């Protein structure tokens, strides 16, 4: 029975990766593409919005009438972000164990992570995909990037309009729900990955350090109080213990 368990587990894992031939490759929908384009645009603008750099726009003007402008409000920032945004989607992987649009996420999928661990333990894993290609970009992610290129070019004016006049509005709503997907299925925009314990893939959140800090302080305080209590107890025992003497000393 013990020997059958690894084999059964292996078959289940391979089935999870492969599945039926009909759903072996399920290319991203328009909703999924726009969702992750908007997500990466927001992330890129947040990353580039922290600088205080100022650009001198007088360069190139013969009359020298140009003015200095903050990088965060410049055309250069907009161009740099939009030109590189689709390349960021190549950092995603396909997580077939997840449903809906959550199948696209950064980090190794739970299934492939388990398979890699089995290989490292010496278990022979036989699949249609060669081991050397396990970490290669999937057809779904490659198509995600391809559709991103088309979408960004087609809705360039919309993205620019948001950048110049509507940054206080949610980009997913402004770009996807109100324009790209208007009158179409936009249900994937509401799908959120709650994550599992120990899953670090694309949750978009960093673990809080404040809570652990308070806990450490509390533990330290308890340890300190315990040490003081123990010291007091030891001191009390020593004070209560009479000095040894013999009847001869009294004489």
Short mmCIF file of C-alpha atoms in Angstrom, two decimals:
data_model
loop_
_atom_site.label_atom_id
_atom_site.label_comp_id
_atom_site.label_asym_id
_atom_site.label_seq_id
_atom_site.Cartn_x
_atom_site.Cartn_y
_atom_site.Cartn_z
CA UNK A 1 0.00 0.00 0.00
CA UNK A 2 2.83 2.39 0.88
CA UNK A 3 4.43 1.93 -2.54
CA UNK A 4 1.12 2.67 -4.28
CA UNK A 5 0.65 6.09 -2.64
CA UNK A 6 3.51 7.95 -4.43
CA UNK A 7 2.34 6.50 -7.74
CA UNK A 8 -1.25 7.60 -7.09
CA UNK A 9 -0.08 11.07 -6.04
CA UNK A 10 2.08 11.32 -9.16
CA UNK A 11 -0.84 10.39 -11.43
CA UNK A 12 -3.04 13.02 -9.79
CA UNK A 13 -0.40 15.71 -10.22
CA UNK A 14 0.25 14.85 -13.86
CA UNK A 15 -3.50 14.88 -14.48
CA UNK A 16 -3.72 18.32 -12.85
CA UNK A 17 -1.01 19.64 -15.17
CA UNK A 18 -2.23 17.95 -18.31
CA UNK A 19 -5.97 17.51 -18.03
CA UNK A 20 -8.03 16.78 -21.13
CA UNK A 21 -6.68 17.60 -24.56
CA UNK A 22 -9.60 19.99 -25.05
CA UNK A 23 -8.47 22.31 -22.25
CA UNK A 24 -4.72 21.80 -22.57
CA UNK A 25 -4.34 25.36 -23.87
CA UNK A 26 -6.99 27.93 -22.93
CA UNK A 27 -5.87 31.31 -24.21
CA UNK A 28 -6.58 34.41 -22.09
CA UNK A 29 -9.86 36.22 -22.60
CA UNK A 30 -10.10 39.92 -23.39
CA UNK A 31 -11.20 40.51 -19.79
CA UNK A 32 -8.15 38.69 -18.40
CA UNK A 33 -5.80 40.64 -20.66
CA UNK A 34 -7.21 44.03 -19.69
CA UNK A 35 -7.29 43.08 -16.01
CA UNK A 36 -3.57 42.35 -15.86
CA UNK A 37 -2.61 45.23 -18.16
CA UNK A 38 -4.40 47.62 -15.78
CA UNK A 39 -2.85 45.89 -12.76
CA UNK A 40 0.68 46.21 -14.13
CA UNK A 41 0.11 49.79 -15.27
CA UNK A 42 -0.97 50.78 -11.76
CA UNK A 43 2.02 48.97 -10.29
CA UNK A 44 4.46 50.59 -12.75
CA UNK A 45 3.09 54.09 -12.14
CA UNK A 46 3.35 53.55 -8.38
CA UNK A 47 6.99 52.44 -8.73
CA UNK A 48 7.96 55.40 -10.92
CA UNK A 49 5.97 57.91 -8.87
CA UNK A 50 8.36 57.89 -5.90
CA UNK A 51 11.13 59.93 -7.53
CA UNK A 52 11.57 63.70 -7.10
CA UNK A 53 13.53 64.06 -10.34
CA UNK A 54 12.94 67.21 -12.38
CA UNK A 55 13.39 67.31 -16.16
CA UNK A 56 14.61 70.44 -17.95
CA UNK A 57 12.40 70.78 -21.03
CA UNK A 58 14.35 73.78 -22.39
CA UNK A 59 16.58 71.30 -24.21
CA UNK A 60 15.69 71.31 -27.90
CA UNK A 61 13.88 74.66 -27.86
CA UNK A 62 15.70 77.35 -29.91
CA UNK A 63 14.08 80.19 -27.97
CA UNK A 64 14.86 78.51 -24.63
CA UNK A 65 11.30 79.03 -23.41
CA UNK A 66 10.85 75.50 -22.12
CA UNK A 67 10.21 74.96 -18.40
CA UNK A 68 11.34 72.43 -15.84
CA UNK A 69 8.77 69.70 -15.16
CA UNK A 70 8.58 66.95 -12.57
CA UNK A 71 9.34 63.48 -13.93
CA UNK A 72 6.13 62.16 -12.31
CA UNK A 73 4.11 64.53 -14.52
CA UNK A 74 6.18 64.16 -17.67
CA UNK A 75 5.55 62.53 -21.04
CA UNK A 76 8.79 60.58 -20.59
CA UNK A 77 7.35 58.70 -17.63
CA UNK A 78 4.19 57.83 -19.58
CA UNK A 79 6.19 56.61 -22.59
CA UNK A 80 8.61 54.54 -20.52
CA UNK A 81 5.81 52.81 -18.63
CA UNK A 82 3.61 52.04 -21.65
CA UNK A 83 6.53 50.84 -23.79
CA UNK A 84 7.63 48.26 -21.21
CA UNK A 85 4.31 47.29 -19.66
CA UNK A 86 3.64 44.17 -21.73
CA UNK A 87 7.10 42.72 -21.01
CA UNK A 88 6.11 42.62 -17.34
CA UNK A 89 3.41 40.07 -18.16
CA UNK A 90 6.13 37.56 -19.08
CA UNK A 91 6.88 37.33 -15.33
CA UNK A 92 3.54 35.57 -14.90
CA UNK A 93 3.01 31.81 -14.84
CA UNK A 94 -0.02 29.64 -15.42
CA UNK A 95 -1.51 28.22 -12.20
CA UNK A 96 -3.88 25.53 -13.48
CA UNK A 97 -4.97 24.60 -9.97
CA UNK A 98 -6.69 27.99 -9.70
CA UNK A 99 -9.98 28.97 -11.29
CA UNK A 100 -10.94 31.92 -13.48
CA UNK A 101 -8.53 34.77 -14.12
CA UNK A 102 -6.58 33.85 -10.96
CA UNK A 103 -4.83 31.18 -13.04
CA UNK A 104 -2.44 33.95 -14.11
CA UNK A 105 -0.04 34.88 -11.31
CA UNK A 106 3.61 35.49 -10.61
CA UNK A 107 5.64 32.77 -8.96
CA UNK A 108 5.75 29.02 -9.59
CA UNK A 109 2.43 27.21 -9.58
CA UNK A 110 1.59 24.89 -6.70
CA UNK A 111 1.44 21.92 -9.08
CA UNK A 112 4.84 22.50 -10.66
CA UNK A 113 6.40 23.26 -7.30
CA UNK A 114 5.24 19.84 -6.06
CA UNK A 115 6.52 18.16 -9.23
CA UNK A 116 9.92 19.85 -8.88
CA UNK A 117 10.14 18.65 -5.29
CA UNK A 118 9.37 15.08 -6.39
CA UNK A 119 12.12 15.21 -9.02
CA UNK A 120 14.61 16.53 -6.44
CA UNK A 121 13.69 13.61 -4.19
CA UNK A 122 14.54 11.18 -6.98
CA UNK A 123 10.98 10.37 -8.09
CA UNK A 124 10.69 9.74 -11.84
CA UNK A 125 8.03 12.08 -13.28
CA UNK A 126 6.89 11.25 -16.82
CA UNK A 127 5.04 14.01 -18.68
CA UNK A 128 4.38 15.16 -22.23
CA UNK A 129 6.42 18.29 -21.43
CA UNK A 130 10.20 17.71 -21.15
CA UNK A 131 11.69 18.70 -17.80
CA UNK A 132 13.87 21.33 -19.50
CA UNK A 133 10.73 23.17 -20.65
CA UNK A 134 8.88 23.19 -17.31
CA UNK A 135 9.99 26.76 -16.56
CA UNK A 136 9.53 28.10 -20.08
CA UNK A 137 6.85 30.68 -20.89
CA UNK A 138 3.53 28.93 -21.46
CA UNK A 139 1.41 29.43 -24.57
CA UNK A 140 -1.21 31.20 -22.45
CA UNK A 141 1.26 33.71 -20.98
CA UNK A 142 2.87 34.31 -24.40
CA UNK A 143 -0.59 35.11 -25.79
CA UNK A 144 -1.30 37.34 -22.78
CA UNK A 145 1.72 39.43 -23.75
CA UNK A 146 0.76 39.41 -27.44
CA UNK A 147 -2.78 40.64 -26.74
CA UNK A 148 -1.37 43.23 -24.35
CA UNK A 149 0.69 44.76 -27.18
CA UNK A 150 -2.45 45.14 -29.30
CA UNK A 151 -4.57 46.53 -26.44
CA UNK A 152 -2.01 49.14 -25.34
CA UNK A 153 -1.58 50.38 -28.90
CA UNK A 154 -5.34 50.51 -29.55
CA UNK A 155 -6.17 52.29 -26.27
CA UNK A 156 -3.09 54.49 -26.08
CA UNK A 157 -5.19 57.67 -26.01
CA UNK A 158 -7.35 56.34 -23.17
CA UNK A 159 -4.32 55.49 -21.05
CA UNK A 160 -2.84 58.93 -21.75
CA UNK A 161 -6.14 60.61 -20.83
CA UNK A 162 -6.20 58.73 -17.51
CA UNK A 163 -2.56 59.67 -16.85
CA UNK A 164 -3.14 63.39 -17.46
CA UNK A 165 -6.61 63.96 -16.03
CA UNK A 166 -8.04 60.98 -14.13
CA UNK A 167 -5.35 59.41 -11.93
CA UNK A 168 -7.68 59.62 -8.94
CA UNK A 169 -10.00 57.13 -10.68
CA UNK A 170 -9.41 53.36 -10.58
CA UNK A 171 -7.61 52.37 -13.79
CA UNK A 172 -9.35 48.97 -14.02
CA UNK A 173 -12.71 50.71 -14.04
CA UNK A 174 -11.62 53.59 -16.29
CA UNK A 175 -9.81 51.49 -18.90
CA UNK A 176 -11.42 48.05 -18.74
CA UNK A 177 -14.99 48.26 -17.41
CA UNK A 178 -15.90 51.63 -18.99
CA UNK A 179 -14.10 51.28 -22.33
CA UNK A 180 -12.29 48.09 -23.40
CA UNK A 181 -15.00 45.75 -22.04
CA UNK A 182 -18.01 48.05 -22.31
CA UNK A 183 -21.05 45.91 -23.11
CA UNK A 184 -18.96 42.72 -22.81
CA UNK A 185 -18.19 40.20 -20.08
CA UNK A 186 -16.19 41.99 -17.38
CA UNK A 187 -16.79 39.51 -14.55
CA UNK A 188 -13.11 38.60 -14.22
CA UNK A 189 -12.35 42.11 -12.91
CA UNK A 190 -14.11 41.23 -9.66
CA UNK A 191 -12.21 37.96 -9.14
CA UNK A 192 -9.73 38.20 -6.29
CA UNK A 193 -7.17 35.63 -5.18
CA UNK A 194 -7.45 35.23 -1.42
CA UNK A 195 -4.42 32.97 -1.33
CA UNK A 196 -3.53 29.98 0.78
CA UNK A 197 -1.31 29.68 3.81
CA UNK A 198 2.31 29.84 2.65
CA UNK A 199 1.39 30.86 -0.91
CA UNK A 200 3.56 33.83 -1.93
CA UNK A 201 2.49 33.97 -5.57
CA UNK A 202 1.07 37.29 -6.72
CA UNK A 203 -1.01 38.27 -3.75
CA UNK A 204 0.26 41.78 -4.19
CA UNK A 205 0.58 42.20 -0.46
CA UNK A 206 3.60 42.24 1.77
CA UNK A 207 3.47 40.57 5.16
CA UNK A 208 2.98 43.07 7.97
CA UNK A 209 5.93 43.56 10.26
CA UNK A 210 4.19 45.69 12.87
CA UNK A 211 2.16 42.86 14.32
CA UNK A 212 5.17 40.59 14.68
CA UNK A 213 7.11 43.46 16.22
CA UNK A 214 4.48 43.96 18.91
CA UNK A 215 4.42 40.26 19.58
CA UNK A 216 8.19 40.21 20.02
CA UNK A 217 8.00 43.15 22.41
CA UNK A 218 5.29 41.39 24.38
CA UNK A 219 7.32 38.19 24.54
CA UNK A 220 10.40 40.16 25.57
CA UNK A 221 8.43 41.89 28.31
CA UNK A 222 7.06 38.57 29.59
CA UNK A 223 10.55 37.06 29.60
CA UNK A 224 11.90 40.09 31.47
CA UNK A 225 9.12 39.89 34.07
CA UNK A 226 9.71 36.15 34.40
CA UNK A 227 13.42 36.70 34.95
CA UNK A 228 12.73 39.35 37.61
CA UNK A 229 10.25 37.06 39.37
CA UNK A 230 12.71 34.19 39.30
CA UNK A 231 15.47 36.44 40.63
CA UNK A 232 13.20 37.62 43.45
CA UNK A 233 12.28 34.04 44.33
CA UNK A 234 15.92 32.99 44.40
CA UNK A 235 16.76 36.02 46.53
CA UNK A 236 13.94 35.16 48.96
CA UNK A 237 15.15 31.61 49.32
CA UNK A 238 18.67 32.74 50.04
CA UNK A 239 17.51 35.28 52.65
CA UNK A 240 15.24 32.77 54.40
CA UNK A 241 17.88 30.05 54.59
CA UNK A 242 19.67 30.22 58.01
CA UNK A 243 23.41 29.96 58.16
CA UNK A 244 24.56 26.49 59.23
CA UNK A 245 26.09 26.32 62.77
CA UNK A 246 26.84 23.70 65.32
CA UNK A 247 26.22 23.52 69.10
CA UNK A 248 29.97 23.87 69.55
CA UNK A 249 29.85 27.38 68.06
CA UNK A 250 27.21 28.44 70.62
CA UNK A 251 29.43 27.31 73.46
#
